XYZ file of C-alpha atoms in Angstrom:
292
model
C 0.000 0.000 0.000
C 1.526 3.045 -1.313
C 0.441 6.548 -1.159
C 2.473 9.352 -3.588
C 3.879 11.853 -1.929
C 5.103 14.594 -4.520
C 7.819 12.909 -7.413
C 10.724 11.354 -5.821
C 9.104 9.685 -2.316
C 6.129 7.302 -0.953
C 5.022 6.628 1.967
C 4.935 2.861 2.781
C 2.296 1.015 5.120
C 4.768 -0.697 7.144
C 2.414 -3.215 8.111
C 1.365 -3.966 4.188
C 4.676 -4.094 3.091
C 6.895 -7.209 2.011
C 9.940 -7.006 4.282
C 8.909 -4.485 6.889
C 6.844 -5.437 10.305
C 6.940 -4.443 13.551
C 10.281 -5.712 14.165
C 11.804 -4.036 11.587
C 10.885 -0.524 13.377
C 12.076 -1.797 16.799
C 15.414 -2.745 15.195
C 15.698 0.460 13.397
C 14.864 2.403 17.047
C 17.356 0.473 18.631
C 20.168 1.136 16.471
C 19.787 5.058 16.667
C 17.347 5.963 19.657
C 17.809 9.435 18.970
C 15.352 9.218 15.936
C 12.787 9.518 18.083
C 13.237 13.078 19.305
C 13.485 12.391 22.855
C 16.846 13.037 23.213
C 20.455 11.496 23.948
C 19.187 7.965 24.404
C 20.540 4.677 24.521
C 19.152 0.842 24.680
C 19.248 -0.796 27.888
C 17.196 -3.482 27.136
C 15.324 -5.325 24.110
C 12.445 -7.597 24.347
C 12.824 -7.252 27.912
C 10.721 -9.938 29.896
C 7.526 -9.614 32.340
C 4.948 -11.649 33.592
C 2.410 -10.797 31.112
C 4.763 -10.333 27.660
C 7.865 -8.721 26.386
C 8.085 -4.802 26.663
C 9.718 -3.895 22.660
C 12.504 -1.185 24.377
C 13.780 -0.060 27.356
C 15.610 3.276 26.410
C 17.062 5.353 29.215
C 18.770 8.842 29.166
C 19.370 11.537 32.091
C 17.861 9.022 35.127
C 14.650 8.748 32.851
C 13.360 5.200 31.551
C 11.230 5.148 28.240
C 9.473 1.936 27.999
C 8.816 2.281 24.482
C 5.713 -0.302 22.907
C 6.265 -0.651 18.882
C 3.117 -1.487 16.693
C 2.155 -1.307 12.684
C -1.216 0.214 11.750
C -3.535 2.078 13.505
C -3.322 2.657 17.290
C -5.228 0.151 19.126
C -6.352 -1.184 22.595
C -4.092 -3.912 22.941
C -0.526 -2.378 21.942
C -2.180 0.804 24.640
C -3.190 -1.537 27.418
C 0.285 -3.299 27.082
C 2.598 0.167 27.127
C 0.577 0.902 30.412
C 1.315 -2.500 31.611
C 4.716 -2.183 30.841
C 5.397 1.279 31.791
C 3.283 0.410 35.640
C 5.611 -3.059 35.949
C 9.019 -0.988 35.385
C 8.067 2.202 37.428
C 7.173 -0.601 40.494
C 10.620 -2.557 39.742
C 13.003 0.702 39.856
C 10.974 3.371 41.489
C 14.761 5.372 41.888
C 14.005 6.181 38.235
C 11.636 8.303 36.435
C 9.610 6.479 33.956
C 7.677 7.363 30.572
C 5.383 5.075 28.173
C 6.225 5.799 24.540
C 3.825 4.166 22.336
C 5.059 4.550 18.713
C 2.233 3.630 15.757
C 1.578 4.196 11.644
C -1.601 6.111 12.956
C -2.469 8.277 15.476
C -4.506 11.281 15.482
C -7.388 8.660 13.279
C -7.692 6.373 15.974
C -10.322 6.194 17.837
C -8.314 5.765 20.681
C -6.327 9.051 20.478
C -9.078 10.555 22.777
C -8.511 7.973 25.104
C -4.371 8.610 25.278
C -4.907 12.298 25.741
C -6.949 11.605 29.074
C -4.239 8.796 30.239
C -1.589 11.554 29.649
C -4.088 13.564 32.485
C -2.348 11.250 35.108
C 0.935 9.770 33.665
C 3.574 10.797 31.185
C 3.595 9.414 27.901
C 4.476 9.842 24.326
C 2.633 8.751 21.634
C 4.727 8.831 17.970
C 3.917 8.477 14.472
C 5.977 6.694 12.285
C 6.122 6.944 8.675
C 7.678 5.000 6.253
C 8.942 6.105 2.844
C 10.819 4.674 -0.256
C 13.190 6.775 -1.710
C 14.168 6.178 -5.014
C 17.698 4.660 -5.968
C 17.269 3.028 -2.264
C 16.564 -0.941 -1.514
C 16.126 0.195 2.238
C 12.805 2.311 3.414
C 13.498 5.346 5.498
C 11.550 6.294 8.398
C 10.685 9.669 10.154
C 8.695 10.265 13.247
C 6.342 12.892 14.545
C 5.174 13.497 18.626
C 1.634 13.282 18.479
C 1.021 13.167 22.192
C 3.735 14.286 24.711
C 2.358 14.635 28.198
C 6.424 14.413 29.922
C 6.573 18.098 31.143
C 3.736 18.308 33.600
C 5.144 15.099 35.360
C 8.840 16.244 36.030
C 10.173 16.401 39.559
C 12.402 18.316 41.103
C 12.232 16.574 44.724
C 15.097 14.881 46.858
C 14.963 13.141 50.053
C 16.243 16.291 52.411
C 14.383 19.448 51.205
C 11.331 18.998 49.582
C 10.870 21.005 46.305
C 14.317 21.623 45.718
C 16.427 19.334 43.799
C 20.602 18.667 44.531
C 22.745 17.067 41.556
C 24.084 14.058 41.810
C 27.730 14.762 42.045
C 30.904 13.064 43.504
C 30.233 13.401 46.761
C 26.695 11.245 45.874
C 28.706 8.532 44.093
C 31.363 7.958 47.101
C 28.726 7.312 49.460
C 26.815 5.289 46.804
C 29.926 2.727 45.531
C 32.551 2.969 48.702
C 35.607 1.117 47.364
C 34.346 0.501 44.000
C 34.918 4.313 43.859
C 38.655 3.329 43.404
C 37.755 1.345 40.069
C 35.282 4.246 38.734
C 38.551 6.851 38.682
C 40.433 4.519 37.087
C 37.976 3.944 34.137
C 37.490 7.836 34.312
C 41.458 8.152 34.010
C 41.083 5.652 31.252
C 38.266 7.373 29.047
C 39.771 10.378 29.122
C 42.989 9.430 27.871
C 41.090 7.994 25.261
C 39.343 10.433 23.825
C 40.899 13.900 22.935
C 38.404 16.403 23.510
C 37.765 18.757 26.968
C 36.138 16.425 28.969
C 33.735 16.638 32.023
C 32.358 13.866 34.109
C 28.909 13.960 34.362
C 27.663 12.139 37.610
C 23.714 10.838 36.960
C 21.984 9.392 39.815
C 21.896 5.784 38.373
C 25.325 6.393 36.092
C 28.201 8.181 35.200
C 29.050 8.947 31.695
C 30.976 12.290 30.446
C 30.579 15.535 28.942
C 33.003 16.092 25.795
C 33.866 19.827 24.768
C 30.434 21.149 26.794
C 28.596 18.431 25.458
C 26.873 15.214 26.782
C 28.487 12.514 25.312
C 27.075 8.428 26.418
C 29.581 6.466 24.384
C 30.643 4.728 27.426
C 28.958 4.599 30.992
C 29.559 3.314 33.945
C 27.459 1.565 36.400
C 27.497 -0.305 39.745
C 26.670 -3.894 40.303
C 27.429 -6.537 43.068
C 31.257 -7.127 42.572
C 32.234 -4.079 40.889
C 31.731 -1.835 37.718
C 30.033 -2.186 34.445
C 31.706 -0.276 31.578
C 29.354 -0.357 29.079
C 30.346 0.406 25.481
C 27.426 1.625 22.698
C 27.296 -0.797 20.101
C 25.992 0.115 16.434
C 23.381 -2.223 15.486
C 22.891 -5.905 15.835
C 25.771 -7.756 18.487
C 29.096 -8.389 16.656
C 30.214 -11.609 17.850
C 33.564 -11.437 17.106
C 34.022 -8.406 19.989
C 32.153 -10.491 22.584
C 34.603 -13.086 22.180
C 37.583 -10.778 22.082
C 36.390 -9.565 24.983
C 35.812 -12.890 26.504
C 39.602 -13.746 26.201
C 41.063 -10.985 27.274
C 39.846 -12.101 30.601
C 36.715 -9.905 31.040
C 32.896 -11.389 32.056
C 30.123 -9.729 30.153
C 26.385 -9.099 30.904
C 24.598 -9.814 27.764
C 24.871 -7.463 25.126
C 21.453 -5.159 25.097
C 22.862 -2.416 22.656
C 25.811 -2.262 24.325
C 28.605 -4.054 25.545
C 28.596 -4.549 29.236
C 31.822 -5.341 30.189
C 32.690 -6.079 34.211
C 35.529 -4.463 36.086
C 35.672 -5.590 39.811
C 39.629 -4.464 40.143
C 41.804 -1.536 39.202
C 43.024 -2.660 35.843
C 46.615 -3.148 36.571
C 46.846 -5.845 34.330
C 49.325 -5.581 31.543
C 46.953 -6.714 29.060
C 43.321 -5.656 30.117
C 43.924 -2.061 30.323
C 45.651 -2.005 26.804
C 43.006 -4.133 25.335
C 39.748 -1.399 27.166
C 41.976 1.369 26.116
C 41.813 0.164 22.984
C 38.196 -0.474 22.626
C 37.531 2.972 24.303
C 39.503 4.548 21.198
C 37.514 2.808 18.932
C 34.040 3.414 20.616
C 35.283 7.615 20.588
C 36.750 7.195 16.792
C 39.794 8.158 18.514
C 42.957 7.071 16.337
């Protein structure tokens, strides 16, 4: 199903097409989250599993969680009831973060449900987002834009901490010592290490749930660190599907991995004093910058 738009592009029904489907959008989200418009994002987790089904995304950027529900065709009840599901199940799990339901769908506004979103957004923040496929000629691949149809984020912000009500403090170092204790050892020396890999003027930037860096004024989550049990995850953004050949370079250089979810989670429970591991991260931190 085709519909012309002007000479040179179409827009494609991505749920009519050979070759497109619903997974086909997820994938394409997942390998550049910033298409959406919602800012400097990055996966941490596909097809994540609950009780009830598989929530499509998990993006995450500034201490805020998008659980993001991916459908063809018109908005419906189903793909609505389960972003609400989703969105209520990871706000109860991790309740330190903030959390938004992103429902992205071929049609919006012609729905008969649209009416029923803007009331939901009344009493939780969500994001509803058109997307629109279109062939481009001399291209085998469809390209996709998206519009916010429904964005209901602002009236829900906080700005509360624990100690002073209606004030909010940064996390900062201070937060992050009391937070890791020892493990605060390993975070300066991946800190120490990311910034001699990358050559710009760089800035840590302490988030509540992890620390990545600013890069010449700018926010830059090419690598972040975050706690677990035994020590610290330094998690690399990948670009696209999981290559393979990395995981099992990184595998014998001596390093245990979560699984990959978008990006390699590499754990660090010791000040890398090794004579091979810290060449081998150092190099990998190069190559995640584009640093020669």
């Amino acid at each position: 199903m085709i519909q012309e738009v002007g000479e040179m592009v179409s827009v494609v029904s991505i749920k009519r097409t050979q070759g497109l489907d619903e997974y086909w959008l997820q994938d394409k989200i997942a390998a550049d989250p910033a298409i959406l418009g919602l800012g400097d994002l990055f996966v941490r987790d596909k097809e994540r599993i609950q009780s009830f089904g598989r929530l499509d995304l998990l993006l995450e950027g500034d201490d805020v969680r998008y659980c993001v529900e991916c459908m063809c065709g018109p908005l419906d009840a189903d793909h609505l009831f389960r972003a609400v599901s989703y969105w209520l199940h990871e706000k109860d799990r991790h309740p330190h973060y903030q959390h938004v339901a992103v429902l992205v769908a071929e049609e919006v506004q012609a729905s008969r449900f649209y009416g029923v979103v803007n009331l939901l957004g009344q009493v939780m923040p969500i994001v509803v987002i058109q997307a629109i496929a279109l062939s481009v000629p001399g291209s085998s691949e469809a390209a996709l834009i998206f519009n916010k149809a429904i964005d209901t984020r602002e009236q829900f912000e906080s700005v509360s901490d624990d100690s002073q009500e209606g004030t909010y403090k940064a996390p900062d170092r201070e937060y992050w010592e009391s937070k890791a204790g020892d493990r605060m050892a390993i975070i300066d020396d991946l800190i120490a290490l990311m910034a001699e890999a990358q050559p710009g003027q760089m800035e840590v930037n302490y988030k509540a749930s992890y620390i990545g860096l600013k890069v010449n004024g700018r926010i830059d989550n090419t690598i972040l660190l975050y706690l677990y049990a035994k020590g610290i995850k330094f998690e690399i953004r990948g670009h696209g599907s999981e290559d393979t050949e990395l995981v099992q370079a990184i595998t014998d250089a001596g390093f245990d991995q979560f699984s990959f979810n978008g990006r390699y989670r590499i754990k660090v429970d010791r000040i890398l004093d090794d004579e091979h591991k810290r060449p081998f991260l150092l190099g990998l931190a190069k190559a995640a910058y584009g640093t020669p």
